[in-house]
Amino acid sequence: MTIAVGSARPTRVLVTASPQGIRSQGGASRITANVFDESGNAVFNVPVIFTLSAGTTDSPAGVGEYLDSEGAQVFTNSNGQAFDTLRSGRPLSDSALVTVTASTPNGITGSTQVAIN
């Protein structure tokens, strides 16, 4: 029998957004990264970095969107969750499909998409 001692390594990151769309200028979406080990258990105190990239847009990529973390590490809580907030200042006449990716130090990533306007 093998008994693991210490913190488990993340093997999966599941990312969600609430809401899935931002429909007003100045709107926001809460991004949650759920970090799991190989047994499906939540992993505590893992640094997560959230990044942002734009998909198909009517405006130049990334115009008006930003993350509250500004690329700084956000650590998972006792439930294995790390949080960030996506904000948009994009004019109502523009639209975009923005991808938010959460990455752990060992290279495990997960992402979600948020529709803007």
mmCIF file with all atom_site columns, C-alpha atoms in Angstrom:
data_model
loop_
_atom_site.group_PDB
_atom_site.id
_atom_site.type_symbol
_atom_site.label_atom_id
_atom_site.label_alt_id
_atom_site.label_comp_id
_atom_site.label_asym_id
_atom_site.label_entity_id
_atom_site.label_seq_id
_atom_site.pdbx_PDB_ins_code
_atom_site.Cartn_x
_atom_site.Cartn_y
_atom_site.Cartn_z
_atom_site.occupancy
_atom_site.B_iso_or_equiv
_atom_site.pdbx_formal_charge
_atom_site.auth_seq_id
_atom_site.auth_comp_id
_atom_site.auth_asym_id
_atom_site.auth_atom_id
_atom_site.pdbx_PDB_model_num
ATOM 1   C CA . MET A 1 1   ? 0.000   0.000  0.000   1.00 0.00 ? 1   MET A CA 1
ATOM 2   C CA . THR A 1 2   ? 1.245   3.466  -0.898  1.00 0.00 ? 2   THR A CA 1
ATOM 3   C CA . ILE A 1 3   ? 0.304   6.404  1.291   1.00 0.00 ? 3   ILE A CA 1
ATOM 4   C CA . ALA A 1 4   ? 0.723   9.882  -0.154  1.00 0.00 ? 4   ALA A CA 1
ATOM 5   C CA . VAL A 1 5   ? 2.038   12.486 2.258   1.00 0.00 ? 5   VAL A CA 1
ATOM 6   C CA . GLY A 1 6   ? 1.697   16.204 1.644   1.00 0.00 ? 6   GLY A CA 1
ATOM 7   C CA . SER A 1 7   ? -0.190  18.098 -0.964  1.00 0.00 ? 7   SER A CA 1
ATOM 8   C CA . ALA A 1 8   ? -1.452  16.306 -4.070  1.00 0.00 ? 8   ALA A CA 1
ATOM 9   C CA . ARG A 1 9   ? -0.582  17.573 -7.539  1.00 0.00 ? 9   ARG A CA 1
ATOM 10  C CA . PRO A 1 10  ? -3.382  19.061 -9.598  1.00 0.00 ? 10  PRO A CA 1
ATOM 11  C CA . THR A 1 11  ? -4.425  16.921 -12.559 1.00 0.00 ? 11  THR A CA 1
ATOM 12  C CA . ARG A 1 12  ? -7.596  18.711 -13.655 1.00 0.00 ? 12  ARG A CA 1
ATOM 13  C CA . VAL A 1 13  ? -8.874  22.286 -13.683 1.00 0.00 ? 13  VAL A CA 1
ATOM 14  C CA . LEU A 1 14  ? -12.565 22.916 -14.344 1.00 0.00 ? 14  LEU A CA 1
ATOM 15  C CA . VAL A 1 15  ? -13.405 26.563 -15.053 1.00 0.00 ? 15  VAL A CA 1
ATOM 16  C CA . THR A 1 16  ? -16.877 28.114 -14.935 1.00 0.00 ? 16  THR A CA 1
ATOM 17  C CA . ALA A 1 17  ? -18.300 31.606 -15.398 1.00 0.00 ? 17  ALA A CA 1
ATOM 18  C CA . SER A 1 18  ? -21.352 33.136 -13.772 1.00 0.00 ? 18  SER A CA 1
ATOM 19  C CA . PRO A 1 19  ? -23.015 34.570 -15.696 1.00 0.00 ? 19  PRO A CA 1
ATOM 20  C CA . GLN A 1 20  ? -21.886 33.070 -19.030 1.00 0.00 ? 20  GLN A CA 1
ATOM 21  C CA . GLY A 1 21  ? -22.496 36.394 -20.740 1.00 0.00 ? 21  GLY A CA 1
ATOM 22  C CA . ILE A 1 22  ? -21.953 40.070 -19.970 1.00 0.00 ? 22  ILE A CA 1
ATOM 23  C CA . ARG A 1 23  ? -24.751 42.078 -21.525 1.00 0.00 ? 23  ARG A CA 1
ATOM 24  C CA . SER A 1 24  ? -24.049 45.603 -20.398 1.00 0.00 ? 24  SER A CA 1
ATOM 25  C CA . GLN A 1 25  ? -21.115 47.992 -20.534 1.00 0.00 ? 25  GLN A CA 1
ATOM 26  C CA . GLY A 1 26  ? -19.416 47.841 -17.143 1.00 0.00 ? 26  GLY A CA 1
ATOM 27  C CA . GLY A 1 27  ? -20.745 44.315 -16.510 1.00 0.00 ? 27  GLY A CA 1
ATOM 28  C CA . ALA A 1 28  ? -18.860 41.479 -14.822 1.00 0.00 ? 28  ALA A CA 1
ATOM 29  C CA . SER A 1 29  ? -18.706 37.693 -14.629 1.00 0.00 ? 29  SER A CA 1
ATOM 30  C CA . ARG A 1 30  ? -17.333 35.695 -11.683 1.00 0.00 ? 30  ARG A CA 1
ATOM 31  C CA . ILE A 1 31  ? -14.806 33.100 -12.864 1.00 0.00 ? 31  ILE A CA 1
ATOM 32  C CA . THR A 1 32  ? -14.256 29.996 -10.725 1.00 0.00 ? 32  THR A CA 1
ATOM 33  C CA . ALA A 1 33  ? -11.402 27.514 -11.196 1.00 0.00 ? 33  ALA A CA 1
ATOM 34  C CA . ASN A 1 34  ? -11.990 24.165 -9.474  1.00 0.00 ? 34  ASN A CA 1
ATOM 35  C CA . VAL A 1 35  ? -8.694  22.280 -9.014  1.00 0.00 ? 35  VAL A CA 1
ATOM 36  C CA . PHE A 1 36  ? -8.667  18.495 -8.540  1.00 0.00 ? 36  PHE A CA 1
ATOM 37  C CA . ASP A 1 37  ? -6.060  15.781 -7.944  1.00 0.00 ? 37  ASP A CA 1
ATOM 38  C CA . GLU A 1 38  ? -5.925  12.413 -9.718  1.00 0.00 ? 38  GLU A CA 1
ATOM 39  C CA . SER A 1 39  ? -8.486  10.967 -7.286  1.00 0.00 ? 39  SER A CA 1
ATOM 40  C CA . GLY A 1 40  ? -10.965 13.773 -7.947  1.00 0.00 ? 40  GLY A CA 1
ATOM 41  C CA . ASN A 1 41  ? -10.338 15.488 -4.628  1.00 0.00 ? 41  ASN A CA 1
ATOM 42  C CA . ALA A 1 42  ? -10.209 19.274 -4.357  1.00 0.00 ? 42  ALA A CA 1
ATOM 43  C CA . VAL A 1 43  ? -6.661  20.582 -3.891  1.00 0.00 ? 43  VAL A CA 1
ATOM 44  C CA . PHE A 1 44  ? -6.029  23.343 -1.317  1.00 0.00 ? 44  PHE A CA 1
ATOM 45  C CA . ASN A 1 45  ? -3.530  26.222 -1.622  1.00 0.00 ? 45  ASN A CA 1
ATOM 46  C CA . VAL A 1 46  ? -2.658  25.808 -5.302  1.00 0.00 ? 46  VAL A CA 1
ATOM 47  C CA . PRO A 1 47  ? -1.583  29.010 -7.084  1.00 0.00 ? 47  PRO A CA 1
ATOM 48  C CA . VAL A 1 48  ? -3.756  29.630 -10.133 1.00 0.00 ? 48  VAL A CA 1
ATOM 49  C CA . ILE A 1 49  ? -3.093  32.242 -12.807 1.00 0.00 ? 49  ILE A CA 1
ATOM 50  C CA . PHE A 1 50  ? -6.040  33.485 -14.834 1.00 0.00 ? 50  PHE A CA 1
ATOM 51  C CA . THR A 1 51  ? -5.417  34.787 -18.357 1.00 0.00 ? 51  THR A CA 1
ATOM 52  C CA . LEU A 1 52  ? -7.672  36.326 -20.944 1.00 0.00 ? 52  LEU A CA 1
ATOM 53  C CA . SER A 1 53  ? -7.864  36.038 -24.709 1.00 0.00 ? 53  SER A CA 1
ATOM 54  C CA . ALA A 1 54  ? -10.532 37.152 -27.142 1.00 0.00 ? 54  ALA A CA 1
ATOM 55  C CA . GLY A 1 55  ? -12.086 34.939 -29.789 1.00 0.00 ? 55  GLY A CA 1
ATOM 56  C CA . THR A 1 56  ? -14.260 36.208 -32.623 1.00 0.00 ? 56  THR A CA 1
ATOM 57  C CA . THR A 1 57  ? -14.886 39.913 -32.139 1.00 0.00 ? 57  THR A CA 1
ATOM 58  C CA . ASP A 1 58  ? -16.340 42.929 -33.870 1.00 0.00 ? 58  ASP A CA 1
ATOM 59  C CA . SER A 1 59  ? -13.590 45.023 -32.237 1.00 0.00 ? 59  SER A CA 1
ATOM 60  C CA . PRO A 1 60  ? -9.836  44.518 -31.808 1.00 0.00 ? 60  PRO A CA 1
ATOM 61  C CA . ALA A 1 61  ? -9.009  41.534 -29.597 1.00 0.00 ? 61  ALA A CA 1
ATOM 62  C CA . GLY A 1 62  ? -9.237  42.158 -25.878 1.00 0.00 ? 62  GLY A CA 1
ATOM 63  C CA . VAL A 1 63  ? -10.584 45.723 -26.132 1.00 0.00 ? 63  VAL A CA 1
ATOM 64  C CA . GLY A 1 64  ? -12.301 46.632 -22.910 1.00 0.00 ? 64  GLY A CA 1
ATOM 65  C CA . GLU A 1 65  ? -11.990 43.337 -20.999 1.00 0.00 ? 65  GLU A CA 1
ATOM 66  C CA . TYR A 1 66  ? -9.780  42.702 -17.988 1.00 0.00 ? 66  TYR A CA 1
ATOM 67  C CA . LEU A 1 67  ? -9.418  40.427 -14.978 1.00 0.00 ? 67  LEU A CA 1
ATOM 68  C CA . ASP A 1 68  ? -9.378  41.762 -11.429 1.00 0.00 ? 68  ASP A CA 1
ATOM 69  C CA . SER A 1 69  ? -6.311  39.625 -10.605 1.00 0.00 ? 69  SER A CA 1
ATOM 70  C CA . GLU A 1 70  ? -4.288  41.340 -13.365 1.00 0.00 ? 70  GLU A CA 1
ATOM 71  C CA . GLY A 1 71  ? -2.278  38.134 -13.836 1.00 0.00 ? 71  GLY A CA 1
ATOM 72  C CA . ALA A 1 72  ? -1.313  37.715 -10.175 1.00 0.00 ? 72  ALA A CA 1
ATOM 73  C CA . GLN A 1 73  ? -1.553  34.299 -8.524  1.00 0.00 ? 73  GLN A CA 1
ATOM 74  C CA . VAL A 1 74  ? -4.826  33.448 -6.827  1.00 0.00 ? 74  VAL A CA 1
ATOM 75  C CA . PHE A 1 75  ? -4.701  30.522 -4.396  1.00 0.00 ? 75  PHE A CA 1
ATOM 76  C CA . THR A 1 76  ? -7.336  27.815 -4.080  1.00 0.00 ? 76  THR A CA 1
ATOM 77  C CA . ASN A 1 77  ? -9.360  27.692 -0.896  1.00 0.00 ? 77  ASN A CA 1
ATOM 78  C CA . SER A 1 78  ? -10.180 24.604 1.199   1.00 0.00 ? 78  SER A CA 1
ATOM 79  C CA . ASN A 1 79  ? -12.736 23.595 -1.455  1.00 0.00 ? 79  ASN A CA 1
ATOM 80  C CA . GLY A 1 80  ? -10.090 23.699 -4.210  1.00 0.00 ? 80  GLY A CA 1
ATOM 81  C CA . GLN A 1 81  ? -11.567 26.851 -5.739  1.00 0.00 ? 81  GLN A CA 1
ATOM 82  C CA . ALA A 1 82  ? -9.826  30.007 -6.933  1.00 0.00 ? 82  ALA A CA 1
ATOM 83  C CA . PHE A 1 83  ? -11.836 33.045 -8.032  1.00 0.00 ? 83  PHE A CA 1
ATOM 84  C CA . ASP A 1 84  ? -11.373 35.986 -10.359 1.00 0.00 ? 84  ASP A CA 1
ATOM 85  C CA . THR A 1 85  ? -13.709 38.500 -11.976 1.00 0.00 ? 85  THR A CA 1
ATOM 86  C CA . LEU A 1 86  ? -13.890 39.306 -15.680 1.00 0.00 ? 86  LEU A CA 1
ATOM 87  C CA . ARG A 1 87  ? -15.006 42.883 -16.338 1.00 0.00 ? 87  ARG A CA 1
ATOM 88  C CA . SER A 1 88  ? -15.957 44.526 -19.612 1.00 0.00 ? 88  SER A CA 1
ATOM 89  C CA . GLY A 1 89  ? -16.013 48.145 -20.626 1.00 0.00 ? 89  GLY A CA 1
ATOM 90  C CA . ARG A 1 90  ? -16.683 47.227 -24.259 1.00 0.00 ? 90  ARG A CA 1
ATOM 91  C CA . PRO A 1 91  ? -19.167 49.548 -25.973 1.00 0.00 ? 91  PRO A CA 1
ATOM 92  C CA . LEU A 1 92  ? -22.631 48.035 -26.363 1.00 0.00 ? 92  LEU A CA 1
ATOM 93  C CA . SER A 1 93  ? -22.291 48.185 -30.164 1.00 0.00 ? 93  SER A CA 1
ATOM 94  C CA . ASP A 1 94  ? -19.373 45.705 -30.077 1.00 0.00 ? 94  ASP A CA 1
ATOM 95  C CA . SER A 1 95  ? -19.450 42.017 -29.223 1.00 0.00 ? 95  SER A CA 1
ATOM 96  C CA . ALA A 1 96  ? -16.886 39.349 -28.435 1.00 0.00 ? 96  ALA A CA 1
ATOM 97  C CA . LEU A 1 97  ? -16.439 35.790 -27.277 1.00 0.00 ? 97  LEU A CA 1
ATOM 98  C CA . VAL A 1 98  ? -13.723 35.926 -24.603 1.00 0.00 ? 98  VAL A CA 1
ATOM 99  C CA . THR A 1 99  ? -11.822 32.889 -23.302 1.00 0.00 ? 99  THR A CA 1
ATOM 100 C CA . VAL A 1 100 ? -10.623 32.842 -19.704 1.00 0.00 ? 100 VAL A CA 1
ATOM 101 C CA . THR A 1 101 ? -7.965  30.230 -18.904 1.00 0.00 ? 101 THR A CA 1
ATOM 102 C CA . ALA A 1 102 ? -6.835  29.117 -15.452 1.00 0.00 ? 102 ALA A CA 1
ATOM 103 C CA . SER A 1 103 ? -3.368  27.535 -15.165 1.00 0.00 ? 103 SER A CA 1
ATOM 104 C CA . THR A 1 104 ? -1.544  25.770 -12.335 1.00 0.00 ? 104 THR A CA 1
ATOM 105 C CA . PRO A 1 105 ? 2.257   25.738 -11.880 1.00 0.00 ? 105 PRO A CA 1
ATOM 106 C CA . ASN A 1 106 ? 2.492   22.153 -13.159 1.00 0.00 ? 106 ASN A CA 1
ATOM 107 C CA . GLY A 1 107 ? 0.922   23.136 -16.500 1.00 0.00 ? 107 GLY A CA 1
ATOM 108 C CA . ILE A 1 108 ? -2.646  21.938 -15.977 1.00 0.00 ? 108 ILE A CA 1
ATOM 109 C CA . THR A 1 109 ? -5.173  24.298 -17.562 1.00 0.00 ? 109 THR A CA 1
ATOM 110 C CA . GLY A 1 110 ? -8.887  24.723 -17.947 1.00 0.00 ? 110 GLY A CA 1
ATOM 111 C CA . SER A 1 111 ? -10.899 27.397 -19.700 1.00 0.00 ? 111 SER A CA 1
ATOM 112 C CA . THR A 1 112 ? -14.358 28.815 -20.234 1.00 0.00 ? 112 THR A CA 1
ATOM 113 C CA . GLN A 1 113 ? -15.851 31.285 -22.669 1.00 0.00 ? 113 GLN A CA 1
ATOM 114 C CA . VAL A 1 114 ? -17.885 34.365 -21.850 1.00 0.00 ? 114 VAL A CA 1
ATOM 115 C CA . ALA A 1 115 ? -19.993 36.182 -24.425 1.00 0.00 ? 115 ALA A CA 1
ATOM 116 C CA . ILE A 1 116 ? -19.725 39.959 -24.273 1.00 0.00 ? 116 ILE A CA 1
ATOM 117 C CA . ASN A 1 117 ? -22.832 41.941 -25.299 1.00 0.00 ? 117 ASN A CA 1
#
